[in-house]
Coordinates of C-alpha atoms in Angstrom, one line a residue:
Chain A
M1 CA -16.0 -0.4 19.6
Q2 CA -18.8 -1.8 17.6
A3 CA -18.8 -0.9 13.9
L4 CA -21.8 -2.9 12.9
D5 CA -24.8 -3.7 15.0
D6 CA -27.3 -6.4 14.2
V7 CA -27.0 -6.1 10.5
S8 CA -28.9 -8.7 8.5
V9 CA -28.9 -8.4 4.8
T10 CA -29.9 -11.0 2.1
I11 CA -28.5 -10.3 -1.3
R12 CA -29.9 -12.1 -4.3
E13 CA -27.9 -13.7 -7.1
N14 CA -27.2 -11.5 -10.1
E15 CA -28.3 -8.4 -8.2
F16 CA -26.8 -4.9 -8.2
F17 CA -27.0 -4.3 -4.5
T18 CA -25.8 -1.0 -3.0
L19 CA -24.8 -0.2 0.5
L20 CA -25.5 3.5 0.9
G21 CA -24.7 5.7 3.8
P22 CA -22.5 8.6 5.1
S23 CA -18.9 8.0 5.9
G24 CA -18.5 6.0 9.2
C25 CA -21.9 4.3 8.9
G26 CA -20.2 0.9 8.7
K27 CA -20.7 0.2 5.0
T28 CA -17.0 -0.3 4.3
T29 CA -16.7 -2.5 7.4
L30 CA -19.5 -4.7 6.1
L31 CA -17.7 -4.9 2.7
R32 CA -14.4 -5.9 4.4
L33 CA -16.2 -8.6 6.3
I34 CA -17.6 -10.0 3.1
A35 CA -14.2 -9.8 1.4
G36 CA -12.5 -11.5 4.4
F37 CA -10.1 -8.7 5.3
D38 CA -11.7 -8.5 8.7
Q39 CA -13.3 -11.2 10.8
P40 CA -16.7 -10.7 12.4
T41 CA -16.7 -11.0 16.2
R42 CA -20.3 -12.4 16.0
G43 CA -22.7 -13.6 13.3
T44 CA -22.1 -15.4 10.1
I45 CA -21.7 -14.6 6.4
L46 CA -23.2 -17.2 4.0
L47 CA -22.3 -17.4 0.4
Q48 CA -24.7 -19.7 -1.5
G49 CA -25.6 -21.4 1.8
Q50 CA -22.0 -22.0 2.8
D51 CA -20.5 -20.3 5.9
I52 CA -17.5 -18.2 4.7
S53 CA -17.3 -16.0 7.9
H54 CA -13.8 -17.2 8.8
L55 CA -12.3 -18.2 5.5
P56 CA -9.2 -16.1 4.5
P57 CA -9.8 -13.7 1.5
Y58 CA -7.9 -16.0 -0.9
Q59 CA -10.4 -18.8 -0.3
R60 CA -13.5 -16.8 -1.1
S61 CA -15.0 -16.5 -4.5
V62 CA -15.4 -12.8 -3.8
N63 CA -13.3 -10.1 -5.5
T64 CA -12.9 -6.5 -4.7
V65 CA -12.5 -3.3 -6.7
F66 CA -10.7 -1.0 -4.3
Q67 CA -11.3 2.7 -3.9
S68 CA -7.6 3.2 -4.5
Y69 CA -7.7 0.6 -7.3
A70 CA -4.6 -1.0 -5.7
L71 CA -3.2 -2.0 -9.1
F72 CA 0.2 -3.8 -8.9
P73 CA 2.8 -1.2 -10.0
H74 CA 5.4 -3.7 -11.0
M75 CA 3.1 -5.5 -13.5
T76 CA 1.6 -4.6 -16.8
V77 CA -2.1 -4.1 -17.4
A78 CA -2.5 -7.6 -18.7
E79 CA -0.4 -9.1 -15.9
N80 CA -2.6 -7.3 -13.4
I81 CA -5.8 -8.7 -14.9
G82 CA -4.3 -12.2 -15.2
F83 CA -3.0 -12.3 -11.6
G84 CA -6.1 -13.8 -10.0
L85 CA -6.4 -16.6 -12.5
E86 CA -2.7 -17.3 -12.2
M87 CA -3.0 -17.6 -8.5
L88 CA -5.9 -20.0 -9.0
G89 CA -3.4 -22.2 -10.9
K90 CA -5.0 -21.8 -14.3
P91 CA -2.9 -22.7 -17.3
K92 CA -1.0 -19.9 -19.0
S93 CA -3.0 -20.0 -22.2
E94 CA -6.3 -19.7 -20.3
V95 CA -4.9 -16.8 -18.2
R96 CA -3.9 -15.0 -21.4
E97 CA -7.1 -15.6 -23.2
T98 CA -9.2 -14.5 -20.2
A99 CA -7.1 -11.3 -19.8
D100 CA -7.6 -10.5 -23.4
R101 CA -11.3 -11.1 -23.2
M102 CA -11.5 -8.9 -20.1
L103 CA -9.5 -6.1 -21.8
K104 CA -12.0 -6.2 -24.6
L105 CA -14.9 -6.2 -22.1
V106 CA -13.6 -3.0 -20.6
R107 CA -12.5 -1.6 -23.9
M108 CA -8.8 -1.4 -23.1
E109 CA -7.2 -3.8 -25.7
E110 CA -4.6 -1.4 -27.0
L111 CA -3.2 -0.8 -23.5
R112 CA -2.5 -4.4 -22.5
D113 CA 1.3 -4.0 -22.2
R114 CA 1.3 -0.6 -20.6
R115 CA 2.4 -0.2 -17.0
T116 CA -0.3 0.8 -14.6
D117 CA 1.2 4.2 -13.9
Q118 CA 1.2 5.1 -17.6
I119 CA -2.6 5.1 -17.9
S120 CA -5.2 7.6 -16.7
G121 CA -7.3 7.4 -13.6
G122 CA -10.4 6.3 -15.6
Q123 CA -8.3 3.6 -17.4
Q124 CA -6.9 2.4 -14.1
Q125 CA -10.5 2.1 -12.9
R126 CA -11.3 -0.2 -15.8
V127 CA -8.2 -2.3 -15.2
A128 CA -9.2 -2.7 -11.6
L129 CA -12.7 -3.8 -12.7
A130 CA -11.3 -6.2 -15.3
R131 CA -8.8 -7.7 -12.7
A132 CA -11.6 -8.3 -10.2
L133 CA -14.0 -9.8 -12.8
A134 CA -11.4 -12.0 -14.5
P135 CA -11.6 -14.9 -12.1
R136 CA -15.4 -14.8 -12.4
P137 CA -16.1 -14.4 -8.7
K138 CA -19.6 -15.2 -7.4
V139 CA -19.7 -11.7 -5.8
L140 CA -17.9 -8.6 -6.9
L141 CA -17.4 -5.9 -4.2
L142 CA -17.0 -2.3 -5.2
D143 CA -15.7 0.1 -2.6
E144 CA -16.6 3.6 -3.8
P145 CA -14.8 2.9 -7.0
L146 CA -16.0 6.1 -8.7
S147 CA -15.2 8.6 -6.1
A148 CA -11.8 9.5 -7.5
L149 CA -13.2 10.2 -11.0
D150 CA -14.5 13.6 -12.3
Y151 CA -18.2 14.2 -12.8
K152 CA -18.4 13.3 -16.5
L153 CA -16.3 10.1 -16.3
R154 CA -18.3 9.1 -13.2
K155 CA -21.5 9.3 -15.2
E156 CA -20.0 7.2 -18.0
M157 CA -18.7 4.6 -15.5
Q158 CA -22.1 4.3 -13.9
I159 CA -23.6 3.2 -17.1
E160 CA -20.5 1.0 -17.8
L161 CA -20.8 -0.7 -14.5
K162 CA -24.5 -1.5 -15.0
R163 CA -23.6 -2.9 -18.5
L164 CA -20.8 -5.1 -17.1
Q165 CA -23.1 -6.4 -14.4
S166 CA -25.8 -7.5 -16.8
E167 CA -23.3 -8.9 -19.3
T168 CA -21.4 -10.9 -16.7
G169 CA -24.3 -11.9 -14.5
I170 CA -22.2 -11.5 -11.4
T171 CA -23.7 -10.2 -8.2
F172 CA -22.4 -6.7 -7.5
I173 CA -22.2 -5.2 -4.0
F174 CA -21.5 -1.6 -4.4
V175 CA -20.6 0.8 -1.6
T176 CA -21.2 4.5 -2.0
H177 CA -22.1 7.6 0.0
D178 CA -23.5 9.2 -3.2
Q179 CA -27.3 8.8 -3.2
E180 CA -27.6 9.7 -6.9
E181 CA -25.1 6.9 -7.8
A182 CA -27.1 4.5 -5.7
L183 CA -30.5 5.5 -7.2
T184 CA -29.3 5.2 -10.8
M185 CA -27.4 1.9 -10.7
S186 CA -28.9 -0.3 -8.0
D187 CA -31.5 -3.0 -8.2
R188 CA -31.8 -2.7 -4.4
I189 CA -30.3 -0.4 -1.9
A190 CA -29.6 -0.8 1.8
V191 CA -29.4 2.5 3.6
M192 CA -27.0 2.4 6.5
H193 CA -26.4 4.7 9.4
A194 CA -24.4 4.3 12.6
G195 CA -23.7 0.6 12.1
K196 CA -27.3 -0.3 11.4
V197 CA -29.3 -1.0 8.2
L198 CA -32.3 1.4 8.3
Q199 CA -34.1 0.3 5.1
I200 CA -33.7 -2.1 2.2
G201 CA -35.6 -1.7 -1.0
S202 CA -35.6 -0.7 -4.6
P203 CA -34.5 2.8 -5.4
R204 CA -38.1 3.7 -6.0
E205 CA -39.3 2.2 -2.7
I206 CA -36.5 4.0 -0.8
Y207 CA -37.2 7.3 -2.5
D208 CA -41.0 7.3 -2.4
H209 CA -41.5 5.5 0.8
P210 CA -38.6 6.3 3.2
A211 CA -38.9 4.4 6.4
D212 CA -37.5 7.0 8.7
R213 CA -36.3 10.5 9.1
F214 CA -32.7 9.7 8.3
V215 CA -33.5 7.8 5.1
A216 CA -35.9 10.5 3.9
D217 CA -33.3 13.2 4.7
F218 CA -30.3 11.4 3.3
I219 CA -31.9 10.6 0.0
G220 CA -33.2 13.6 -1.9
D221 CA -34.8 16.6 -0.4
T222 CA -37.7 16.3 2.0
N223 CA -40.1 18.5 4.0
F224 CA -40.8 17.2 7.5
L225 CA -44.0 18.0 9.3
M226 CA -45.3 17.0 12.7
A227 CA -48.7 15.3 12.8
E228 CA -51.0 13.5 15.3
V229 CA -52.7 10.2 14.6
L230 CA -56.4 10.7 15.2
A231 CA -57.7 7.2 14.2
S232 CA -56.2 4.2 12.6
D233 CA -57.8 1.2 11.0
G234 CA -55.2 -1.3 9.9
R235 CA -53.0 0.5 7.4
Q236 CA -55.5 3.4 7.0
V237 CA -54.9 6.2 9.4
R238 CA -56.3 9.7 9.8
L239 CA -53.8 12.4 10.7
R240 CA -54.0 16.0 11.7
L241 CA -51.0 18.0 10.6
A242 CA -49.6 20.4 13.2
S243 CA -50.4 23.2 10.8
G244 CA -54.1 22.4 10.6
P245 CA -55.7 20.1 8.1
E246 CA -56.8 16.5 8.6
I247 CA -55.7 14.0 6.0
A248 CA -56.2 10.2 5.4
V249 CA -53.1 8.3 4.5
E250 CA -52.2 4.6 3.9
L251 CA -49.2 3.2 5.8
P252 CA -46.6 0.9 4.2
E253 CA -46.9 -2.8 5.0
N254 CA -46.2 -3.9 8.6
R255 CA -46.2 -0.4 9.9
S256 CA -48.5 1.0 12.5
A257 CA -48.7 4.6 13.9
S258 CA -50.1 6.2 16.9
G259 CA -49.6 9.4 18.9
R260 CA -47.3 12.0 17.5
V261 CA -45.5 11.2 14.2
T262 CA -43.3 12.8 11.6
V263 CA -44.5 12.9 8.1
A264 CA -42.4 13.6 4.9
I265 CA -43.5 15.2 1.7
R266 CA -41.1 15.5 -1.3
P267 CA -40.8 19.0 -2.6
E268 CA -41.8 17.9 -6.1
H269 CA -44.9 16.2 -4.8
A270 CA -46.3 19.5 -3.6
R271 CA -47.5 22.4 -5.6
L272 CA -48.4 26.0 -5.0
A273 CA -52.2 26.4 -5.2
P274 CA -54.2 29.6 -5.0
D275 CA -57.1 27.8 -3.5
G276 CA -58.0 24.4 -2.1
A277 CA -54.7 24.4 -0.4
A278 CA -53.9 22.1 2.5
L279 CA -51.2 24.3 4.0
N280 CA -50.9 28.1 4.1
G281 CA -47.9 30.3 4.5
T282 CA -45.7 33.1 3.2
L283 CA -43.4 32.9 0.3
E284 CA -39.9 33.7 1.6
N285 CA -37.6 33.0 -1.3
I286 CA -37.6 31.9 -4.9
V287 CA -34.6 29.9 -6.1
Y288 CA -34.3 29.5 -9.9
L289 CA -32.2 26.4 -10.8
G290 CA -32.6 26.1 -14.5
T291 CA -34.6 22.9 -14.8
D292 CA -36.8 23.8 -11.9
T293 CA -37.6 26.5 -9.3
H294 CA -37.6 26.1 -5.6
Y295 CA -40.2 28.0 -3.6
H296 CA -39.2 28.4 0.1
V297 CA -42.4 28.9 2.1
R298 CA -42.7 29.7 5.8
L299 CA -45.9 28.0 7.0
D300 CA -48.3 29.7 9.3
G301 CA -47.3 27.2 12.0
G302 CA -43.7 28.4 11.7
E303 CA -42.3 25.4 9.8
A304 CA -40.2 25.7 6.6
F305 CA -41.5 24.0 3.5
V306 CA -40.0 23.8 0.0
V307 CA -42.1 23.3 -3.2
R308 CA -40.2 22.3 -6.3
N309 CA -41.7 23.2 -9.7
Q310 CA -40.4 22.1 -13.0
N311 CA -39.8 25.1 -15.3
R312 CA -41.7 25.2 -18.6
R313 CA -40.8 27.3 -21.6
D314 CA -43.9 29.4 -21.2
S315 CA -43.9 29.8 -17.4
T316 CA -43.6 33.3 -16.2
E317 CA -42.6 34.4 -12.8
A318 CA -45.7 36.0 -11.3
L319 CA -45.0 35.4 -7.6
Q320 CA -43.0 37.7 -5.4
A321 CA -41.3 37.0 -2.1
G322 CA -43.5 38.0 0.8
A323 CA -46.7 37.0 -0.9
P324 CA -49.2 34.7 0.9
V325 CA -49.3 31.2 -0.8
G326 CA -51.2 28.0 -0.4
I327 CA -49.6 24.5 -0.8
A328 CA -51.5 21.5 -2.1
F329 CA -50.5 17.8 -2.4
E330 CA -52.1 14.4 -2.9
P331 CA -52.7 12.4 0.3
D332 CA -50.6 9.5 -1.0
S333 CA -47.5 11.7 -1.3
V334 CA -47.5 12.0 2.5
Q335 CA -45.1 9.4 4.1
V336 CA -45.5 8.5 7.7
L337 CA -42.1 7.9 9.2
R338 CA -40.9 5.5 11.9
D339 CA -40.2 7.2 15.2
Chain B
M1 CA 12.9 46.4 -23.3
L2 CA 16.4 47.3 -22.4
T3 CA 15.7 47.1 -18.7
E4 CA 14.0 43.7 -19.1
T5 CA 17.1 42.3 -20.8
A6 CA 19.3 43.7 -18.1
G7 CA 17.0 42.3 -15.6
S8 CA 17.1 38.8 -17.0
G9 CA 20.9 39.1 -17.3
R10 CA 21.1 39.9 -13.6
V11 CA 18.9 36.9 -12.9
E12 CA 21.2 34.7 -14.9
A13 CA 24.3 35.9 -13.2
E14 CA 22.6 35.4 -9.9
E15 CA 21.8 31.8 -10.9
R16 CA 25.4 31.2 -11.9
R17 CA 26.6 32.5 -8.6
K18 CA 24.2 30.2 -6.8
V19 CA 25.5 27.2 -8.7
R20 CA 29.1 28.2 -7.9
R21 CA 28.2 28.7 -4.3
S22 CA 26.6 25.2 -4.0
W23 CA 29.7 23.7 -5.5
L24 CA 31.7 25.5 -2.9
L25 CA 29.5 24.1 -0.2
S26 CA 30.5 20.6 -1.1
A27 CA 34.2 21.5 -1.3
P28 CA 35.1 20.5 2.3
A29 CA 33.5 17.1 1.8
L30 CA 35.3 16.6 -1.5
T31 CA 38.6 17.7 0.0
V32 CA 38.3 15.2 2.9
L33 CA 37.2 12.5 0.5
F34 CA 40.1 13.1 -1.8
M35 CA 42.7 13.4 1.0
A36 CA 41.3 10.4 3.0
A37 CA 40.2 8.1 0.3
S38 CA 41.4 8.8 -3.3
G39 CA 44.9 10.0 -2.3
P40 CA 45.8 7.0 -0.1
L41 CA 44.2 4.6 -2.5
L42 CA 46.5 5.9 -5.2
I43 CA 49.5 5.4 -2.9
V44 CA 48.3 1.8 -2.2
L45 CA 48.0 1.2 -5.9
V46 CA 51.5 2.5 -6.5
Y47 CA 53.0 0.5 -3.6
S48 CA 51.5 -2.7 -5.0
F49 CA 53.8 -2.4 -8.0
L50 CA 57.0 -1.7 -5.9
E51 CA 59.4 -4.1 -4.1
P52 CA 58.9 -4.6 -0.3
A53 CA 61.7 -3.2 1.9
E54 CA 63.2 -5.6 4.4
Y55 CA 61.8 -4.1 7.5
G56 CA 58.5 -2.7 6.2
G57 CA 58.0 0.1 3.7
V58 CA 58.8 -0.1 0.0
V59 CA 61.8 0.2 -2.2
W60 CA 61.1 2.5 -5.3
K61 CA 61.7 -0.2 -7.8
F62 CA 59.0 -1.6 -10.1
S63 CA 57.9 -5.1 -9.5
D64 CA 54.9 -7.2 -10.2
E65 CA 56.0 -9.8 -7.7
A66 CA 53.3 -8.7 -5.1
W67 CA 50.5 -9.2 -7.7
F68 CA 52.0 -12.5 -8.6
K69 CA 52.0 -13.6 -5.0
V70 CA 48.4 -12.8 -4.5
V71 CA 47.6 -15.9 -6.6
F72 CA 50.7 -17.9 -6.9
Q73 CA 53.6 -19.1 -4.7
R74 CA 57.1 -20.3 -5.6
D75 CA 58.6 -23.2 -3.8
I76 CA 61.6 -22.1 -1.8
F77 CA 63.8 -25.0 -2.8
D78 CA 63.1 -25.9 -6.5
G79 CA 61.2 -22.7 -7.5
T80 CA 58.2 -24.6 -8.9
L81 CA 55.0 -22.6 -9.2
S82 CA 51.8 -23.5 -7.4
F83 CA 48.7 -21.6 -6.4
A84 CA 48.9 -19.6 -3.2
D85 CA 46.5 -21.9 -1.3
A86 CA 46.6 -19.9 1.8
H87 CA 45.7 -16.6 0.1
L88 CA 43.0 -18.2 -2.1
M89 CA 41.5 -20.0 0.9
I90 CA 41.3 -16.7 2.8
L91 CA 39.9 -15.0 -0.2
W92 CA 37.3 -17.7 -0.7
R93 CA 36.5 -17.7 3.0
S94 CA 36.1 -14.0 3.1
V95 CA 33.7 -14.0 0.1
R96 CA 31.8 -17.0 1.5
I97 CA 31.4 -15.5 5.0
A98 CA 30.5 -12.1 3.7
F99 CA 27.9 -13.7 1.4
L100 CA 26.5 -16.0 4.2
T101 CA 26.4 -13.0 6.6
T102 CA 24.4 -11.1 3.9
L103 CA 22.0 -14.0 3.7
T104 CA 21.5 -14.4 7.5
T105 CA 21.1 -10.7 8.1
L106 CA 18.5 -10.7 5.2
A107 CA 16.8 -13.7 6.8
F108 CA 16.6 -12.0 10.2
G109 CA 16.2 -8.5 9.0
F110 CA 13.3 -9.0 6.6
P111 CA 10.8 -10.2 9.1
T112 CA 12.1 -7.5 11.5
A113 CA 11.7 -4.7 9.0
Y114 CA 8.2 -6.1 8.0
F115 CA 7.2 -6.1 11.7
I116 CA 8.3 -2.5 12.2
A117 CA 6.7 -1.3 9.0
T118 CA 3.4 -2.8 9.9
R119 CA 3.3 -1.3 13.4
P120 CA 1.1 1.9 13.9
A121 CA 3.1 4.9 12.6
S122 CA 3.5 6.3 16.2
D123 CA 5.2 3.1 17.4
R124 CA 7.6 2.7 14.5
N125 CA 10.2 5.2 15.7
I126 CA 10.5 3.4 19.0
W127 CA 11.3 0.2 17.3
L128 CA 13.8 1.9 15.0
F129 CA 15.4 3.5 18.0
L130 CA 15.8 0.0 19.6
I131 CA 17.4 -1.3 16.4
T132 CA 20.0 1.5 16.6
I133 CA 20.9 0.9 20.2
P134 CA 23.9 -1.4 19.5
F135 CA 25.5 1.5 17.6
W136 CA 25.9 3.3 20.9
T137 CA 28.8 1.1 21.9
N138 CA 32.1 0.5 20.3
L139 CA 32.4 -2.4 17.7
L140 CA 35.2 -4.0 19.7
I141 CA 33.1 -4.1 22.9
R142 CA 30.1 -5.6 21.1
T143 CA 32.4 -8.2 19.6
F144 CA 33.8 -9.1 23.0
A145 CA 30.2 -9.3 24.3
I146 CA 29.5 -12.0 21.7
L147 CA 32.7 -13.7 22.7
E148 CA 31.5 -13.8 26.3
V149 CA 28.3 -15.5 25.1
I150 CA 29.8 -18.2 23.0
R151 CA 33.1 -19.0 24.6
N152 CA 33.6 -22.4 26.3
E153 CA 33.1 -20.9 29.7
G154 CA 30.5 -18.5 28.3
I155 CA 26.9 -18.0 29.0
I156 CA 25.5 -20.6 26.6
N157 CA 27.9 -23.4 27.5
T158 CA 27.6 -22.7 31.3
G159 CA 23.9 -22.6 31.0
L160 CA 23.7 -25.9 29.1
K161 CA 26.0 -27.5 31.6
L162 CA 24.0 -26.3 34.5
A163 CA 20.9 -27.6 32.8
G164 CA 22.6 -31.0 32.5
I165 CA 22.3 -31.1 28.8
I166 CA 26.0 -31.3 28.0
D167 CA 29.1 -32.5 29.9
Q168 CA 31.7 -31.0 27.7
P169 CA 31.4 -27.4 26.4
I170 CA 30.5 -27.1 22.7
Q171 CA 33.4 -25.5 20.8
M172 CA 31.8 -22.5 19.1
L173 CA 34.5 -19.9 19.4
Y174 CA 37.4 -19.6 16.9
S175 CA 35.4 -21.0 14.0
D176 CA 33.7 -19.6 10.9
F177 CA 30.5 -20.1 12.7
A178 CA 31.6 -17.7 15.5
I179 CA 32.6 -15.2 12.9
M180 CA 29.2 -15.5 11.2
V181 CA 27.4 -15.1 14.5
G182 CA 29.4 -12.0 15.3
M183 CA 29.1 -10.4 11.9
T184 CA 25.3 -11.1 11.7
Y185 CA 24.9 -9.4 15.0
V186 CA 27.1 -6.4 14.0
Y187 CA 25.6 -5.8 10.5
L188 CA 22.0 -6.6 11.2
P189 CA 21.0 -2.9 11.7
L190 CA 22.6 -2.1 8.3
M191 CA 20.2 -4.6 6.7
V192 CA 17.1 -3.6 8.7
L193 CA 17.2 0.1 8.1
P194 CA 17.2 0.2 4.3
L195 CA 14.7 -2.7 4.2
Y196 CA 12.4 -0.8 6.5
A197 CA 12.8 2.4 4.4
S198 CA 11.5 0.4 1.4
M199 CA 8.7 -1.4 3.3
E200 CA 7.5 1.8 4.9
R201 CA 6.7 3.0 1.4
L202 CA 5.0 -0.2 0.5
D203 CA 1.3 0.2 -0.1
F204 CA -0.2 -2.5 2.0
R205 CA -3.5 -2.2 0.2
L206 CA -1.6 -4.0 -2.6
V207 CA -1.1 -6.9 -0.2
E208 CA -4.8 -6.9 0.5
A209 CA -5.6 -6.8 -3.2
A210 CA -3.3 -9.8 -3.8
Y211 CA -5.0 -11.8 -1.0
D212 CA -8.3 -10.9 -2.5
L213 CA -7.1 -12.3 -5.8
Y214 CA -6.4 -15.8 -4.3
A215 CA -2.7 -15.3 -3.6
S216 CA -1.6 -17.4 -0.6
R217 CA 0.7 -15.9 2.0
L218 CA 3.8 -17.3 0.3
A219 CA 2.6 -16.0 -3.1
V220 CA 2.0 -12.5 -1.7
L221 CA 5.5 -12.5 -0.3
R222 CA 7.0 -13.8 -3.6
R223 CA 5.0 -11.9 -6.1
I224 CA 4.1 -8.6 -4.4
I225 CA 6.2 -7.8 -1.4
V226 CA 9.7 -8.9 -2.5
P227 CA 9.5 -7.3 -6.0
L228 CA 8.3 -4.0 -4.5
V229 CA 10.9 -3.8 -1.7
K230 CA 13.7 -5.1 -3.9
P231 CA 15.6 -1.7 -3.8
G232 CA 15.7 -2.1 0.0
I233 CA 16.9 -5.7 -0.3
V234 CA 19.7 -4.7 -2.7
A235 CA 20.8 -1.7 -0.7
G236 CA 20.8 -3.6 2.5
S237 CA 22.8 -6.5 0.9
I238 CA 25.4 -4.1 -0.3
L239 CA 25.6 -2.3 3.0
V240 CA 26.2 -5.6 4.7
F241 CA 28.3 -7.4 2.1
V242 CA 30.9 -4.7 1.5
P243 CA 32.0 -4.1 5.1
A244 CA 31.6 -7.8 5.9
L245 CA 34.1 -8.6 3.1
G246 CA 36.7 -6.3 4.6
A247 CA 35.8 -7.1 8.2
Y248 CA 38.8 -7.1 10.5
V249 CA 37.8 -6.8 14.2
T250 CA 35.2 -9.5 14.3
P251 CA 37.2 -12.3 12.6
R252 CA 40.2 -11.3 14.7
V253 CA 38.4 -11.7 18.0
L254 CA 36.0 -14.5 17.2
G255 CA 37.9 -16.4 14.5
G256 CA 41.2 -16.6 16.4
G257 CA 44.5 -16.7 14.5
K258 CA 43.6 -19.6 12.1
N259 CA 40.3 -18.3 10.7
M260 CA 41.6 -15.3 8.9
M261 CA 39.7 -13.1 6.5
L262 CA 41.1 -10.7 3.9
G263 CA 41.2 -7.8 6.4
N264 CA 43.4 -9.8 8.7
L265 CA 45.6 -11.0 5.9
I266 CA 46.2 -7.4 4.8
E267 CA 46.9 -6.4 8.3
L268 CA 49.4 -9.2 8.6
Q269 CA 51.3 -8.1 5.5
F270 CA 51.6 -4.6 6.7
G271 CA 52.5 -5.7 10.2
A272 CA 54.3 -8.9 11.1
G273 CA 54.7 -10.1 7.5
R274 CA 56.6 -6.9 6.5
N275 CA 55.4 -7.1 2.9
W276 CA 53.8 -3.9 2.2
S277 CA 53.6 -4.5 -1.5
L278 CA 51.7 -7.7 -1.0
G279 CA 49.4 -6.0 1.5
A280 CA 48.8 -3.3 -1.0
A281 CA 48.0 -5.8 -3.8
L282 CA 45.6 -7.6 -1.5
S283 CA 43.9 -4.3 -0.6
I284 CA 43.4 -3.5 -4.3
T285 CA 42.0 -7.1 -4.8
L286 CA 39.5 -6.5 -2.0
L287 CA 38.6 -3.2 -3.6
A288 CA 38.1 -4.9 -7.0
I289 CA 35.7 -7.5 -5.5
V290 CA 33.7 -4.7 -3.9
M291 CA 33.6 -2.8 -7.3
I292 CA 32.3 -5.8 -9.1
V293 CA 29.6 -6.2 -6.5
L294 CA 28.7 -2.5 -6.7
L295 CA 28.5 -2.8 -10.5
F296 CA 25.8 -5.5 -10.1
Y297 CA 24.1 -3.2 -7.7
V298 CA 24.1 -0.2 -10.1
R299 CA 22.7 -2.5 -12.8
A300 CA 20.0 -3.8 -10.5
V301 CA 19.0 -0.3 -9.5
Q302 CA 19.0 0.9 -13.1
R303 CA 16.8 -2.0 -14.1
A304 CA 14.4 -1.2 -11.2
S305 CA 14.2 2.5 -12.1
E306 CA 13.7 1.6 -15.8
A307 CA 10.9 -0.7 -14.9
R308 CA 9.4 2.1 -12.8
Q309 CA 9.4 4.6 -15.6

């Protein structure tokens, strides 16, 4: 069985890099290869130009924050944090000083002599972070560390992680299946699916210019439409949407398109328009979500389309389900996807 | 209001009945334990303070001679006192062999238990089953099997001779070494099972975490695995040490007449020696050693559970 297939990723120094994908996509396997718990059958892993593919975990300057935290139950908080440095053979005074500094960094000074089962989940999370950061690894791996926390704590820790990363200047490789987490924290994201890396880019690039259908679907909500390429001139192409209108769009770099393609339009990039509409259809459903409203439209061609509209204080609900509506969007909000 | 009180009173009575019933459930076990253990022990204790009768049995006359004889001996001619070398030697040998047996079973049992605990969950029961197979046959038969392996005309010596490695058989039987081999074999499952029980509960992600934090294999064993499976190590050591100290069959078969252990000495006093009082005193001595060891065990467990809370 092959868990990873032709994965090639370059992670920059001091970067907050996220591996994003559904469970079973190979992101944890990739993390375990980097940590050294598993050995690659083929390929190499380089750390600052040095081949570490077959070094045991204890010889790599890479530390991990485990999903289960994996704190040592027979040691105190401070002993847990000092363990890595102790194993590196650092003098006792340095181990203690670093542990204290780390406790301060994660704001846990008063719990230094507690046992790890006497502290809350959020606190255990901080100890796990401090323990992995204490030896100052070149790379810190985080395996879905926030998944066990409740919503509010998770939000807090997202900001906390970002702060720790910029304060320590250590490269973070973060694994998650939560697209929101990935978008808020990462410098760059690699979207993975079925053992392959589908797209690497900044959160904005990934969100605004998804490369293929999976990425567009996995991150945020998207409307998919079929289209036909009429003419192309370098990155400029003319398309005809299946539901009628012709539009001119610009392709991302190194991308060409021909024949039948799928295009994606984010719901918030489209608006309901009484006239000058690119698409026409019937309003099927109106979903009020507080901050915004979703209009579910059945296009005349039979496809479903969602328009998201931010609610204003003075907006009044004039439309009724069943009414004919037009949908308008800017040509640059149309993303041509890879087949 | 009234019905409620009556109701809760009924519930209480029911609870009390339940408690009484559960006590009753343990009554047969308690009866057997008292009749088979506490009662006879009391008798043995009393006998150790009586005078031995000439042809076995005791005379109902108080005497501390038996206790005296456990440690000292009186010269037959001039009555001078000296330590009872034979008894002390046997006592010392028993403790030493029991202790060494505990160490060897731990040395063999630890990797075995680790191996089983790290197999896929579905395979573990098969391995455990294999470990318990020796229990299917009688202890005596197992001991004679060992004898067959290590005696001068046994499998090992014959094999070595056929291979041309030795001319004369290596004398292994009737030595402390033979007793150790036999006891290690017999008591190994008693070490493996509690060790496995501890290791099965061990969270192996902690082992990974330690590797990740630069701990070498040895450091992981010393700092993570051993402290976490300590309850299993202690329980296994007790389970091996206690019966090993009082072992009777194995030293009798493999040690021959010369290499006696406490169990054999006691048997001798009740049998050919015809000194029931001394036998009783020796039995209580054995019990006292076991009690002291158990005291350490209880302490260790208490410390472990305190550390856990």
